[in-house]
PDB file of C-alpha atoms in Angstrom:
ATOM      1  CA  MET A   1     165.100  74.041 191.022  1.00 94.00           C
ATOM      2  CA  LEU A   2     165.124  75.321 194.197  1.00 92.00           C
ATOM      3  CA  VAL A   3     168.707  76.927 195.247  1.00 95.00           C
ATOM      4  CA  LEU A   4     169.647  77.306 198.951  1.00 95.00           C
ATOM      5  CA  SER A   5     172.799  79.075 200.533  1.00 95.00           C
ATOM      6  CA  ARG A   6     173.978  77.171 203.495  1.00 96.00           C
ATOM      7  CA  HIS A   7     177.146  77.695 205.513  1.00 96.00           C
ATOM      8  CA  ARG A   8     179.144  75.118 207.641  1.00 97.00           C
ATOM      9  CA  ASP A   9     177.149  73.310 209.962  1.00 97.00           C
ATOM     10  CA  GLU A  10     173.561  74.226 208.448  1.00 98.00           C
ATOM     11  CA  SER A  11     171.088  72.181 207.473  1.00 98.00           C
ATOM     12  CA  ILE A  12     168.121  71.808 204.888  1.00 97.00           C
ATOM     13  CA  ILE A  13     165.197  69.668 205.640  1.00 97.00           C
ATOM     14  CA  ILE A  14     163.375  67.560 202.932  1.00 96.00           C
ATOM     15  CA  GLY A  15     159.817  66.281 204.020  1.00 95.00           C
ATOM     16  CA  ASP A  16     159.847  65.217 207.614  1.00 95.00           C
ATOM     17  CA  ASP A  17     162.844  62.741 207.874  1.00 95.00           C
ATOM     18  CA  ILE A  18     165.612  63.874 205.646  1.00 97.00           C
ATOM     19  CA  VAL A  19     168.215  66.399 206.888  1.00 97.00           C
ATOM     20  CA  ILE A  20     171.034  67.339 204.556  1.00 97.00           C
ATOM     21  CA  THR A  21     173.820  69.189 206.637  1.00 97.00           C
ATOM     22  CA  VAL A  22     177.126  71.199 205.135  1.00 97.00           C
ATOM     23  CA  VAL A  23     179.710  69.321 207.047  1.00 97.00           C
ATOM     24  CA  ASP A  24     182.939  70.884 205.263  1.00 97.00           C
ATOM     25  CA  ILE A  25     183.628  73.345 202.683  1.00 96.00           C
ATOM     26  CA  ARG A  26     187.200  73.114 201.095  1.00 96.00           C
ATOM     27  CA  GLY A  27     187.660  75.213 198.000  1.00 95.00           C
ATOM     28  CA  ASP A  28     185.303  74.188 195.498  1.00 95.00           C
ATOM     29  CA  LYS A  29     184.083  71.154 197.282  1.00 95.00           C
ATOM     30  CA  VAL A  30     181.221  70.833 199.646  1.00 95.00           C
ATOM     31  CA  ARG A  31     180.854  67.703 201.909  1.00 96.00           C
ATOM     32  CA  LEU A  32     177.465  66.954 202.865  1.00 97.00           C
ATOM     33  CA  GLY A  33     175.960  64.729 205.456  1.00 97.00           C
ATOM     34  CA  ILE A  34     172.723  62.840 204.689  1.00 97.00           C
ATOM     35  CA  ALA A  35     170.326  61.639 207.449  1.00 97.00           C
ATOM     36  CA  ALA A  36     167.430  59.503 205.761  1.00 96.00           C
ATOM     37  CA  PRO A  37     165.401  56.485 206.825  1.00 96.00           C
ATOM     38  CA  ILE A  38     167.091  53.268 205.731  1.00 94.00           C
ATOM     39  CA  GLU A  39     164.511  52.592 203.390  1.00 95.00           C
ATOM     40  CA  ILE A  40     165.356  55.662 201.190  1.00 94.00           C
ATOM     41  CA  SER A  41     168.229  55.171 198.657  1.00 93.00           C
ATOM     42  CA  VAL A  42     170.843  57.853 198.801  1.00 95.00           C
ATOM     43  CA  HIS A  43     173.494  57.808 196.055  1.00 96.00           C
ATOM     44  CA  ARG A  44     175.562  60.240 193.996  1.00 95.00           C
ATOM     45  CA  GLN A  45     174.563  60.599 190.711  1.00 95.00           C
ATOM     46  CA  GLU A  46     176.973  59.031 188.759  1.00 96.00           C
ATOM     47  CA  VAL A  47     176.402  55.848 191.004  1.00 95.00           C
ATOM     48  CA  TYR A  48     172.938  56.003 190.502  1.00 94.00           C
ATOM     49  CA  GLU A  49     173.238  56.356 186.634  1.00 94.00           C
ATOM     50  CA  ALA A  50     175.540  53.338 186.803  1.00 94.00           C
ATOM     51  CA  ILE A  51     172.740  51.363 188.922  1.00 93.00           C
ATOM     52  CA  GLN A  52     170.214  52.312 186.460  1.00 93.00           C
ATOM     53  CA  ARG A  53     172.497  51.089 183.282  1.00 91.00           C
ATOM     54  CA  GLU A  54     173.057  47.672 184.872  1.00 89.00           C
ATOM     55  CA  ASN A  55     169.220  47.336 185.990  1.00 88.00           C
ATOM     56  CA  ARG A  56     168.354  47.889 182.398  1.00 87.00           C
ATOM     57  CA  GLN A  57     170.974  45.411 181.004  1.00 84.00           C
ATOM     58  CA  ALA A  58     169.722  42.826 183.563  1.00 79.00           C
ATOM     59  CA  SER A  59     166.502  43.076 182.332  1.00 80.00           C
ATOM     60  CA  ARG A  60     167.318  42.226 178.821  1.00 79.00           C
ATOM     61  CA  LEU A  61     168.928  39.083 180.275  1.00 72.00           C
ATOM     62  CA  ASP A  62     167.642  35.634 179.545  1.00 76.00           C
ATOM     63  CA  PRO A  63     165.758  34.243 182.403  1.00 74.00           C
ATOM     64  CA  GLN A  64     167.881  31.084 182.248  1.00 77.00           C
ATOM     65  CA  GLU A  65     170.981  33.122 182.277  1.00 73.00           C
ATOM     66  CA  ALA A  66     170.157  35.152 185.004  1.00 69.00           C
ATOM     67  CA  ARG A  67     169.309  32.235 187.119  1.00 74.00           C
ATOM     68  CA  ARG A  68     173.024  30.797 186.351  1.00 75.00           C
ATOM     69  CA  ILE A  69     174.361  34.187 187.615  1.00 72.00           C
ATOM     70  CA  ASP A  70     172.339  33.990 190.668  1.00 73.00           C
ATOM     71  CA  ARG A  71     173.989  30.508 191.322  1.00 75.00           C
ATOM     72  CA  LEU A  72     177.653  31.964 190.983  1.00 73.00           C
ATOM     73  CA  ASN A  73     177.115  35.004 193.339  1.00 72.00           C
ATOM     74  CA  GLY A  74     175.628  32.786 196.082  1.00 70.00           C
ATOM     75  CA  PRO A  75     172.769  33.852 198.475  1.00 69.00           C
ATOM     76  CA  PRO A  76     171.724  37.440 198.676  1.00 65.00           C
ATOM     77  CA  LEU A  77     173.332  39.613 201.306  1.00 63.00           C
ATOM     78  CA  ARG A  78     170.994  40.649 204.347  1.00 66.00           C
ATOM     79  CA  ARG A  79     171.306  44.128 205.106  1.00 64.00           C
ATOM     80  CA  GLU A  80     171.134  45.175 209.128  1.00 68.00           C
ATOM     81  CA  PRO A  81     169.518  48.153 210.385  1.00 67.00           C
ATOM     82  CA  ARG A  82     171.606  50.591 211.304  1.00 67.00           C
ATOM     83  CA  ARG A  83     172.531  50.892 215.063  1.00 67.00           C
ATOM     84  CA  PRO A  84     173.027  54.051 216.979  1.00 68.00           C
ATOM     85  CA  ARG A  85     176.605  54.797 218.202  1.00 67.00           C
ATOM     86  CA  PRO A  86     177.233  54.779 221.575  1.00 68.00           C
ATOM     87  CA  GLU A  87     177.995  58.038 223.283  1.00 67.00           C
ATOM     88  CA  GLY A  88     180.682  58.983 225.452  1.00 60.00           C
ATOM     89  CA  PRO A  89     184.614  59.490 225.212  1.00 58.00           C
TER      90      PRO A  89
END
């Protein structure tokens, strides 16, 4: 594991297109800002682990049961690409 020290508003870069910036430090909590391409998933560890558990559970579903669940949930949501915020006051 690589361990780096950073101050507020300082960043680290992973690869060519992932930037992690220290946004705020309060006591023992650090807020990080993460800029990454939309095709790269970024999750807190506990959320990632929950997704993995749900995926394992779903993979054990009977295919007919999975189709029934899909019908209950409706059509899949379409994720729109992020648009840059307009600059100015």
